[in-house]
Coordinates of C-alpha atoms in Angstrom, one line a residue:
X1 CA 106.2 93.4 114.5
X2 CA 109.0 91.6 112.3
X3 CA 109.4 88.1 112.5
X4 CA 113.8 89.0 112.6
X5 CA 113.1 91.2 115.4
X6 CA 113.6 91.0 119.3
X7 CA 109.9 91.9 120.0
X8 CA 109.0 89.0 118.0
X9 CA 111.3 86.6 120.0
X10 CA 110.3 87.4 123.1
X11 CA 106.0 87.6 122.2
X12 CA 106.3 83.6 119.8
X13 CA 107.0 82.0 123.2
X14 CA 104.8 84.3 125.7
X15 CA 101.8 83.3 123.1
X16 CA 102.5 79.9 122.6
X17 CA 103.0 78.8 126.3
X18 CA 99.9 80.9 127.0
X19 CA 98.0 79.2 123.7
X20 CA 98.7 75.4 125.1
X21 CA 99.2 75.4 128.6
X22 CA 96.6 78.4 130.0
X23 CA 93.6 78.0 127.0
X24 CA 94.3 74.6 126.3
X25 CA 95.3 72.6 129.3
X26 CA 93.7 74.8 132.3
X27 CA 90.6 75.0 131.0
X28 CA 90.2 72.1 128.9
X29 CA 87.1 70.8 130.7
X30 CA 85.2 73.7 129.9
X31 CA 82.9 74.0 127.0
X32 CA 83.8 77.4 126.1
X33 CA 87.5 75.9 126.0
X34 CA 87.9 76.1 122.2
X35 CA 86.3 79.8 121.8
X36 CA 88.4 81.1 124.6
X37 CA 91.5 79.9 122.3
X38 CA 90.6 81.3 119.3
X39 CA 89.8 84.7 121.0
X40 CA 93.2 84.2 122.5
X41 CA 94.4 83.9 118.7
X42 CA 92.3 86.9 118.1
X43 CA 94.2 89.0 120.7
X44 CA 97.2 87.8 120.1
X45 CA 97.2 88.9 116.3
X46 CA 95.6 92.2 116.7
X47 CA 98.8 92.9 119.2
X48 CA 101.0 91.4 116.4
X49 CA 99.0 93.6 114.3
X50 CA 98.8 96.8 116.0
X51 CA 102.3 96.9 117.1
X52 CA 103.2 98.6 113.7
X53 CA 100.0 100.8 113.8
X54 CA 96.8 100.2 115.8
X55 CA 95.1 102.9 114.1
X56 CA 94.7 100.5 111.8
X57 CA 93.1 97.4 113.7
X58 CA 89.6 99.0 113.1
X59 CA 90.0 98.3 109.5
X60 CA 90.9 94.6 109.7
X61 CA 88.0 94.4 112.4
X62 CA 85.9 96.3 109.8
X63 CA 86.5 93.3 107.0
X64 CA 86.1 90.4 109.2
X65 CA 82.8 91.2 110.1
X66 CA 81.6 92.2 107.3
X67 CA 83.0 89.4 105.3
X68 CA 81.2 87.3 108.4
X69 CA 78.3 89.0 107.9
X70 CA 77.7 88.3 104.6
X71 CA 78.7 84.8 104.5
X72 CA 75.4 84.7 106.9
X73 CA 73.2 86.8 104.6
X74 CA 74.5 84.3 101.4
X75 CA 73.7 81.3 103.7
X76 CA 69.9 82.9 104.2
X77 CA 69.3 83.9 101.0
X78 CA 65.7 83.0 99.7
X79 CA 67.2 82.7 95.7
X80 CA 71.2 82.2 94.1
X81 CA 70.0 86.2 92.8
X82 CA 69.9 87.3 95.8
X83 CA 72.9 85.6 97.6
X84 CA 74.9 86.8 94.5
X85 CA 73.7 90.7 95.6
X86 CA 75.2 89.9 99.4
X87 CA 78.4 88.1 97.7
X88 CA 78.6 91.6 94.9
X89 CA 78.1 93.9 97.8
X90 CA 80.9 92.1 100.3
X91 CA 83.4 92.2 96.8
X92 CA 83.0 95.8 96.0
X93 CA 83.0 97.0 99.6
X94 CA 86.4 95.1 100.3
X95 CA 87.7 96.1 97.0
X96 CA 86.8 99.9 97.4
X97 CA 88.9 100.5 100.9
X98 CA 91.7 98.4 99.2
X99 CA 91.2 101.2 96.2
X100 CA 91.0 103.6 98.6
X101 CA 94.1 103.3 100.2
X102 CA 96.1 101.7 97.8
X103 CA 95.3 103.3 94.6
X104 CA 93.1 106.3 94.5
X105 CA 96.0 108.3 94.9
X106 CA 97.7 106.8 91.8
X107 CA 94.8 107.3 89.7
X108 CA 94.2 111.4 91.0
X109 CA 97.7 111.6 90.3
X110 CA 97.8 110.4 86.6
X111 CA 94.7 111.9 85.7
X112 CA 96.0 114.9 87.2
X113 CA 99.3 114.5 85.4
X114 CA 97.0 114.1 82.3
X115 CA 94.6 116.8 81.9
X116 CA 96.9 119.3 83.7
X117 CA 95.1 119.8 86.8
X118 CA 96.8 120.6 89.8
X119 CA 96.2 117.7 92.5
X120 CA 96.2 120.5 95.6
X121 CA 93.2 119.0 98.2
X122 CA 93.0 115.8 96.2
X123 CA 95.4 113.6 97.3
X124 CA 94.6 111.1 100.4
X125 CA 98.6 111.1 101.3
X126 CA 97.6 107.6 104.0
X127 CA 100.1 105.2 104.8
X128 CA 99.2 101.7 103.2
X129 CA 98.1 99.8 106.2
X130 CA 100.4 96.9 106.2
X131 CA 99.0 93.4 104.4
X132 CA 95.8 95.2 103.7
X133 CA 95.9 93.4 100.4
X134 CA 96.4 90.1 101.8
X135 CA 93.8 90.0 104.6
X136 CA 91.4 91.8 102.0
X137 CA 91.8 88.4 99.2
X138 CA 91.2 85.7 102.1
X139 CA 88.2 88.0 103.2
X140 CA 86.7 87.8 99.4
X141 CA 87.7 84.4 99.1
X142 CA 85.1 83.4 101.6
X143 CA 82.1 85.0 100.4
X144 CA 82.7 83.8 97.0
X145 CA 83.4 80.2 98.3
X146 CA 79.8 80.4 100.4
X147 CA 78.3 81.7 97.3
X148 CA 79.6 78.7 95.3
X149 CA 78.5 75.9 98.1
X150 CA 82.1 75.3 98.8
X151 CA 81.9 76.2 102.7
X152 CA 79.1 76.6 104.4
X153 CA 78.7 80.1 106.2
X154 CA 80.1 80.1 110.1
X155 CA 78.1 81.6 112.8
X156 CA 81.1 81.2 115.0
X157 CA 82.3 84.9 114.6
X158 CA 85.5 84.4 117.1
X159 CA 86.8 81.6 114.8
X160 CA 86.1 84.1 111.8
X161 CA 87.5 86.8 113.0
X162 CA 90.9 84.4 113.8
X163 CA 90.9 83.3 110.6
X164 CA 91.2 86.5 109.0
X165 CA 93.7 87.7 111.2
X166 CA 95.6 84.8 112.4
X167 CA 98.9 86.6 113.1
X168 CA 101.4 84.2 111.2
X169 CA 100.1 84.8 108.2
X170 CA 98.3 87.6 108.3
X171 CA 100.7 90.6 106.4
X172 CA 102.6 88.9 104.1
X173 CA 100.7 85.6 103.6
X174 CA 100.2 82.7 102.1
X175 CA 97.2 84.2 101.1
X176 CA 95.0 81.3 102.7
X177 CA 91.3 79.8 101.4
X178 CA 88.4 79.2 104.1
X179 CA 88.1 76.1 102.8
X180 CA 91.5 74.8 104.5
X181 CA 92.2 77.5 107.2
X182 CA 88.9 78.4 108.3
X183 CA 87.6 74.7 109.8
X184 CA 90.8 74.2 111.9
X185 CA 89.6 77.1 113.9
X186 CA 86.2 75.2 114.3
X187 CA 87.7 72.3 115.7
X188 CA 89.4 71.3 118.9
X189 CA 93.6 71.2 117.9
X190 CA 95.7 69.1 119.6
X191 CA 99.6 69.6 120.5
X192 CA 101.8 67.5 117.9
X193 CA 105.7 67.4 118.5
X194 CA 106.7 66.2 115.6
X195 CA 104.4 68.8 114.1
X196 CA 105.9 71.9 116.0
X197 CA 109.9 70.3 115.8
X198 CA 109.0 70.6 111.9
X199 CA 107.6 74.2 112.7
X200 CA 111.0 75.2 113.7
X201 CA 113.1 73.5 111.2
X202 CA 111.4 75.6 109.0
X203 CA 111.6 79.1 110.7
X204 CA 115.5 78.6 111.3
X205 CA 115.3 78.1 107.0
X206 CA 113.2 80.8 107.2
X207 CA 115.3 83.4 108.6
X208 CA 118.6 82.2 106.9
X209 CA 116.9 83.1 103.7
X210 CA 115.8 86.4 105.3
X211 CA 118.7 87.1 107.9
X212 CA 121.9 86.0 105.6
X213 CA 120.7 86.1 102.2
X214 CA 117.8 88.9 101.4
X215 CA 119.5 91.4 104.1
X216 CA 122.5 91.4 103.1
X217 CA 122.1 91.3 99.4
X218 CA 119.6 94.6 100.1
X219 CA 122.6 96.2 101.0
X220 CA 124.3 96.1 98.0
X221 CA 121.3 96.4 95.7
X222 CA 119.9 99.7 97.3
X223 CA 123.7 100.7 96.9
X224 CA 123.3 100.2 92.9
X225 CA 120.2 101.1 92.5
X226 CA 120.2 104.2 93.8
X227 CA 123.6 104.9 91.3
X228 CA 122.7 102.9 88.8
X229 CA 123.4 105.7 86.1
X230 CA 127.2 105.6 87.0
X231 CA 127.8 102.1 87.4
X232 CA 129.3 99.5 85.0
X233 CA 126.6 96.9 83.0
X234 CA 129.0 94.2 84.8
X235 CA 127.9 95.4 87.7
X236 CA 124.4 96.4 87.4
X237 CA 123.8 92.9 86.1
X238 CA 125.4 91.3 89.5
X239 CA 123.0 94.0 91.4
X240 CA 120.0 92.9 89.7
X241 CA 120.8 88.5 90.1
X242 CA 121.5 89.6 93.9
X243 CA 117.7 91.1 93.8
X244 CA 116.8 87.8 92.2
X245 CA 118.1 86.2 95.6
X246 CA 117.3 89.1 98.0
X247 CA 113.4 89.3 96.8
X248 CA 113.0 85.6 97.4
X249 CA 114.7 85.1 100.1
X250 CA 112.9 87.9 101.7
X251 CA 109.4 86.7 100.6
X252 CA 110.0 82.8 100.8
X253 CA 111.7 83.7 103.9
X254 CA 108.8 85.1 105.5
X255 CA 106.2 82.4 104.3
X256 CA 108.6 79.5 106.0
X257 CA 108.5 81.5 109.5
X258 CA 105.0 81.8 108.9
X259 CA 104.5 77.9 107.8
X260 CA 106.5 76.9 110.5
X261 CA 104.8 79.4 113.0
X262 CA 101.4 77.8 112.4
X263 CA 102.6 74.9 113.3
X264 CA 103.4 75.6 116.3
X265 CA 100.0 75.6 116.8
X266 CA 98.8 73.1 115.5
X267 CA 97.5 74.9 112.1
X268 CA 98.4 74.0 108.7
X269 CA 99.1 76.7 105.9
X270 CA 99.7 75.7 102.3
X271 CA 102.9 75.8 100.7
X272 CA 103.6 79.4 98.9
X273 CA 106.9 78.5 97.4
X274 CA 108.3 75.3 95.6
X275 CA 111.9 76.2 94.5
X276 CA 110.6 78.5 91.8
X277 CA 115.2 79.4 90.5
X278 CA 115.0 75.8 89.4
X279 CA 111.9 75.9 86.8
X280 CA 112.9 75.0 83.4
X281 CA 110.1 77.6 81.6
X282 CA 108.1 80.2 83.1
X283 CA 105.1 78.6 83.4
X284 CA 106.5 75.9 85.8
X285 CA 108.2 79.3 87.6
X286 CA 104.7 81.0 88.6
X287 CA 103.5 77.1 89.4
X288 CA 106.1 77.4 91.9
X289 CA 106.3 81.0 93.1
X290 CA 103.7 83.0 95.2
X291 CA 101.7 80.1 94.9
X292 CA 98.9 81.2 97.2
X293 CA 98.3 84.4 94.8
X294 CA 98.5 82.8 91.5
X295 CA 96.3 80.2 92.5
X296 CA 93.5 82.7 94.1
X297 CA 93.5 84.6 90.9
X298 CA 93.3 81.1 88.9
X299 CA 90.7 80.0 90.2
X300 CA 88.7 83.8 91.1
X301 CA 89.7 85.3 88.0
X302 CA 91.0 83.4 85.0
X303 CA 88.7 80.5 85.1
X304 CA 86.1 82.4 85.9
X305 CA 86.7 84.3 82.7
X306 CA 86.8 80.7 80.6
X307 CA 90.5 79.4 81.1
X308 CA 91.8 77.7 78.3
X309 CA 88.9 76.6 77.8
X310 CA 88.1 79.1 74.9
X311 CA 89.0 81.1 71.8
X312 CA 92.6 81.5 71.3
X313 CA 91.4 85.3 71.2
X314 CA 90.1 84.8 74.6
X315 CA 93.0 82.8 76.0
X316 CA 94.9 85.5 75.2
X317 CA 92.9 88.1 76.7
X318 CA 92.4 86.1 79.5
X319 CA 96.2 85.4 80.7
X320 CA 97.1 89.3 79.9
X321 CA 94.1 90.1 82.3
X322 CA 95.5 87.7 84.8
X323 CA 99.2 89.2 84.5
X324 CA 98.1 92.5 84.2
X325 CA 96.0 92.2 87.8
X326 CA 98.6 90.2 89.3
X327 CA 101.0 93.3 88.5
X328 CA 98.7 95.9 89.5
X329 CA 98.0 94.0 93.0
X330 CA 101.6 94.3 94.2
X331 CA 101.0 98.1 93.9
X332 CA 100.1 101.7 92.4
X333 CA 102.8 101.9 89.6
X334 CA 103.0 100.9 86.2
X335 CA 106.3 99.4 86.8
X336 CA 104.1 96.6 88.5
X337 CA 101.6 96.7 85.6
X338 CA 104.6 96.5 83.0
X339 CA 106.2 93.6 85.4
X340 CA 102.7 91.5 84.5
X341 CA 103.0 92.3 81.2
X342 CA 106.4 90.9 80.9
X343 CA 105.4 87.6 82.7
X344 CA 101.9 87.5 80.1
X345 CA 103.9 87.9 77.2
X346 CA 106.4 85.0 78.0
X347 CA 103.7 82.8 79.1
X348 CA 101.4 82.9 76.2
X349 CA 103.4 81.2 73.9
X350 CA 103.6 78.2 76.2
X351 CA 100.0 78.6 77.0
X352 CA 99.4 78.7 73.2
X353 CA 101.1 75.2 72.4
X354 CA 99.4 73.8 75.1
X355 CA 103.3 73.7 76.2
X356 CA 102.6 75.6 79.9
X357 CA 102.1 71.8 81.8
X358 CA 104.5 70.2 80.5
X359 CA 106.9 70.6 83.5
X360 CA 104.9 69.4 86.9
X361 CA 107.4 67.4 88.2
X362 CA 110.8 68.2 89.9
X363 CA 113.6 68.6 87.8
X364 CA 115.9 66.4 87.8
X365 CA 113.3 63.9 89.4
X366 CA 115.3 60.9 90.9
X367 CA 118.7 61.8 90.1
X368 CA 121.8 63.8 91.8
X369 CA 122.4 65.9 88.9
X370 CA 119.9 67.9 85.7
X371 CA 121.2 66.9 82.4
X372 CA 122.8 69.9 80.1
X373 CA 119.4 70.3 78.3
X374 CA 117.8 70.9 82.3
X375 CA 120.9 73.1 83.1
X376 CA 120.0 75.2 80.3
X377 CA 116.2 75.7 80.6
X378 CA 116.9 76.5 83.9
X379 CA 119.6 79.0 83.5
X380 CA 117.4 80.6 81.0
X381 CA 114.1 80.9 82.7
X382 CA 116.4 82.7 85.8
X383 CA 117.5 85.2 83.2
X384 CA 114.2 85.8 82.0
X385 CA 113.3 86.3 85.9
X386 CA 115.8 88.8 86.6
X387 CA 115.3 91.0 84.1
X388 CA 111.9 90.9 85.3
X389 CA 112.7 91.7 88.5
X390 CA 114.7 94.6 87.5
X391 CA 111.5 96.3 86.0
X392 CA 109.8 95.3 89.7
X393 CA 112.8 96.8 91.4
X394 CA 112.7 99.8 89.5
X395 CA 110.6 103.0 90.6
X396 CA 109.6 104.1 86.8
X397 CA 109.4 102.6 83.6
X398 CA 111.9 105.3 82.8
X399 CA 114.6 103.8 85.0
X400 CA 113.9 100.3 83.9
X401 CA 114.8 101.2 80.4
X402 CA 118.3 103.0 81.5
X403 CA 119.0 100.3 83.8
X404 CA 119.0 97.7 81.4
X405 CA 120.9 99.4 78.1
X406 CA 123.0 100.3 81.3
X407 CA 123.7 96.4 81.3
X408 CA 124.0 95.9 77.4
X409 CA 127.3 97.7 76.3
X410 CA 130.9 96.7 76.9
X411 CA 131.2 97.2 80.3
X412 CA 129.2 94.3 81.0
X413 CA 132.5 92.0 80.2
X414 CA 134.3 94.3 83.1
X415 CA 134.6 93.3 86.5
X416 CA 131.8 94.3 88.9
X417 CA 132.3 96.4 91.7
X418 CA 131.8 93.9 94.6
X419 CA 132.8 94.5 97.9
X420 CA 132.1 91.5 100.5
X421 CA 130.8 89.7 97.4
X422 CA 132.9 86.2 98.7
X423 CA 130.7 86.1 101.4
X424 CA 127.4 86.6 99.9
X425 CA 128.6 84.5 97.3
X426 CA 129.0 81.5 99.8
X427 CA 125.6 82.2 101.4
X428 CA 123.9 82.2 98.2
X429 CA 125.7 79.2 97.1
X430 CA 125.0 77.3 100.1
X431 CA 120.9 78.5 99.9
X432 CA 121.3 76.9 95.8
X433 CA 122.8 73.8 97.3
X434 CA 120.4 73.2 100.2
X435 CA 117.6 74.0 97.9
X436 CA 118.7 71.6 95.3
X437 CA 119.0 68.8 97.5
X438 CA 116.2 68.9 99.5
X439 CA 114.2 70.1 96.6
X440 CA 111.4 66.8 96.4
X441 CA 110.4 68.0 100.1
X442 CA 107.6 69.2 101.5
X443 CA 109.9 72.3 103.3
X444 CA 113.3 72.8 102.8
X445 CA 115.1 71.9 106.5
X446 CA 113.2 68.4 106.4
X447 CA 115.9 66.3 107.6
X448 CA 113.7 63.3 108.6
X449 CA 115.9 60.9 106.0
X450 CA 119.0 61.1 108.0
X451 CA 118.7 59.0 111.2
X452 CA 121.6 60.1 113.2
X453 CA 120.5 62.4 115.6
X454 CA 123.8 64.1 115.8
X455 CA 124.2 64.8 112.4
X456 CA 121.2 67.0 112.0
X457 CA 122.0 68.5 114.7
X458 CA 125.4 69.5 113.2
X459 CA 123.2 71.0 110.6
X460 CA 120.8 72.7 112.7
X461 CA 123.9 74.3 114.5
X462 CA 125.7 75.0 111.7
X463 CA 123.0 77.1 110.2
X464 CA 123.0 78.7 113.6
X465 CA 126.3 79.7 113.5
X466 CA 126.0 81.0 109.9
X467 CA 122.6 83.1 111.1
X468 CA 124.7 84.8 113.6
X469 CA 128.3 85.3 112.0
X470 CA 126.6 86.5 108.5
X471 CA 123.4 88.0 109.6
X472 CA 122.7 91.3 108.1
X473 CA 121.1 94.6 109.4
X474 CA 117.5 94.1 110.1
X475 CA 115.2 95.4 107.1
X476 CA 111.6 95.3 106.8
X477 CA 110.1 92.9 104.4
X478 CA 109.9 93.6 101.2
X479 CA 106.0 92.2 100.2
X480 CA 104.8 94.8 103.6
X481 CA 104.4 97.2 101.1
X482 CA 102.4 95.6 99.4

């Protein structure tokens, strides 16, 4: 079910009025009140969940409780050996049916390829089940977090199993820890307005970024993409800054409705992007983009592996690992691998200098306008993003390769083939300006500094207007693949 579709329209409010006025008003004396909710959640996301395929529910039923399970067995353990076994055995059995589905047929396939060997009867051919490798990091997350003494283990296997599946958040993140996601299902919630006005705010920004921008620039970049080998570097170049936009409005997009979703019931998700386009190097950009997934392998992975906190040899071996894994995670291709790669090999010379915190505040911090020095650091760090998102965009490293000498020859200095660009110029411009504004926020739509009522209201039906006059053709969302 898409968060920009009808279906999802009409099941939000069916759930919600259900959620607070049938398991939380009606039966609000009884002491089962708070495990009847969360069971509620629980049905509620498997029919989120199974609307795209409910052959597929008995996998994330699967990893909850055996990710519950063995957060019980850690708990019980006689010796740290032996909870480490229970923690080992959850890990590789979550990370083998993610292998399974995700990549064994990538690596028969190259090996194949390899040695010459024909693949006939060896290939799997499944569809990916849909946010398997988002459910499947929050499910490791918690074992590893019991294992450490960060959370203790729940018994409360209906609160779990919500957890794990809450349906906000549950295909496309933010990739959420126990330790902040897991309690609020093990304590009574109580209906905040202000809470759930916010919630909307930021599901209205949420599908402008999705709806105006990231739909309608998909248009024109599966246009060029697809003829990319007869098409001007002018305009390959405009094709692959409208991916820039159209990947994050499509993925930012989707964590705001979720965000804002949550709060609608009373639930609190962390913050998965921070205006990443206005970094000013690329270590502040991976501070502020997919924040959820560079901090779970920060914190599971790199430190873990020493940090910083070693050898220059290491440091370096550690943030290529980090990259490298980040890459492969988004999917079975070495376009994703060489993506990481890219983003290691721009990072470790910050990380190097001990240069990669310098920038932890927002630019521009207290004033209207960046200084040239800002404007520039900025301007370059979005160049050095899109051409990293043409080697995401692109389907082999092959293509990646024309695609950019396609952009480096004289045609560049031509004038792009652009049809409807005014428009999704405007809308773009209009998501920088926002953005830039309301940038020291905690979400984007926070209008809580201008005290006339009418004039957010303008605002809120202005955006309106814009979502319906310059909405594009529903698309699925990009990060489902993955």
């Amino acid at each position: 079910m898409l968060f920009n579709s009808l279906q999802f329209a009409i099941f939000l409010p069916i759930v919600f009025l259900l959620y607070w006025f049938v398991f939380d008003r009606f039966i609000s004396k009884s002491k089962w009140q708070l495990r009847l909710q969360n069971a509620f959640v629980v049905v509620a996301s498997y029919v989120f969940y199974g609307w795209w395929d409910w052959r597929f529910l008995l996998l994330i039923a699967f990893t909850s409780f055996c990710s519950w399970g063995s957060g019980i067995l850690i708990g019980k353990a006689e010796s740290k050996k032996k909870a480490k076994t229970w923690m080992w055995i959850n890990i590789v059995l979550n990370l083998g049916i993610l292998a399974l589905f995700k990549y064994y047929d990538f690596f028969v396939s190259e090996f194949a390829e390899l040695f010459h060997i024909s693949t006939d009867g060896l290939l799997l051919k499944v569809i990916l089940p849909v946010g398997i490798s988002f459910y499947t990091f929050q499910a490791l997350s918690y074992s590893i977090d019991v294992y450490r003494g960060k959370i203790e283990p729940t018994k409360d296997i209906v609160a779990f199993f919500a957890f794990i599946s809450f349906f906000p958040q549950l295909v496309a993140g933010p990739i959420e820890r126990a330790t902040n996601l897991l309690p609020q299902f093990l304590k009574k919630r109580e209906f905040n307005y202000d809470n759930a006005v916010d919630g909307m705010r930021q599901i209205l920004w949420g599908l402008f970024k999705k709806i105006v921008v990231a739909d309608n620039c998909a248009v024109y970049v599966d246009q060029v993409f697809s003829t990319y080998t007869g098409q001007s570097g002018s305009t390959l170049l405009l094709a692959a800054i409208f991916f820039t936009f159209q990947i994050y409005g499509d993925f930012s997009g989707y964590s705001d409705i979720a965000i804002g979703t949550a709060k609608l019931f009373g639930i609190k998700l962390m913050r998965n992007f921070n205006v990443p386009y206005f970094s000013r190097d690329i270590a502040e950009f991976w501070r502020r983009w997919h924040i959820s997934l560079t901090t779970w392998f920060r914190d599971y992975v790199y430190i873990p592996l020493g940090g910083s906190r070693v050898s220059k040899a290491k440091v370096v071996r550690n943030t290529f690992i980090i990259f490298l894994v980040s890459g492969f995670w988004h999917g079975a291709n070495w376009t994703f691998i060489a993506w990481g790669a890219y983003h290691a090999i721009l990072f470790l010379p910050l990380i190097l200098t001990g240069k990669n915190r310098k920038y932890t505040n927002q630019v521009a911090e207290g004033r209207w306008l960046p200084s040239l020095k800002e404007v520039g650091q900025m301007l370059l760090t979005f160049f050095l993003a899109v051409i990293g998102w043409i080697i995401f965009r692109a389907e082999t490293i092959g293509q990646t390769w024309e695609y950019i000498c396609g952009i480096c020859n004289r045609s560049l200095f031509t004038i792009p083939a652009a049809k409807g660009f005014s428009a999704l110029g405007l809308n773009i411009l209009l998501l920088i300006i926002v953005e830039w504004i309301q940038r020291d926020k905690s979400f984007i739509l926070d209008l809580s500094s201008i005290k006339k009522g009418y004039l957010r209201w303008t605002a809120y039906l202005a955006l309106l207007f814009v979502l319906f006059a310059f909405g594009g053709h529903a698309t699925n969302f990009i990060y489902f693949q993955f």
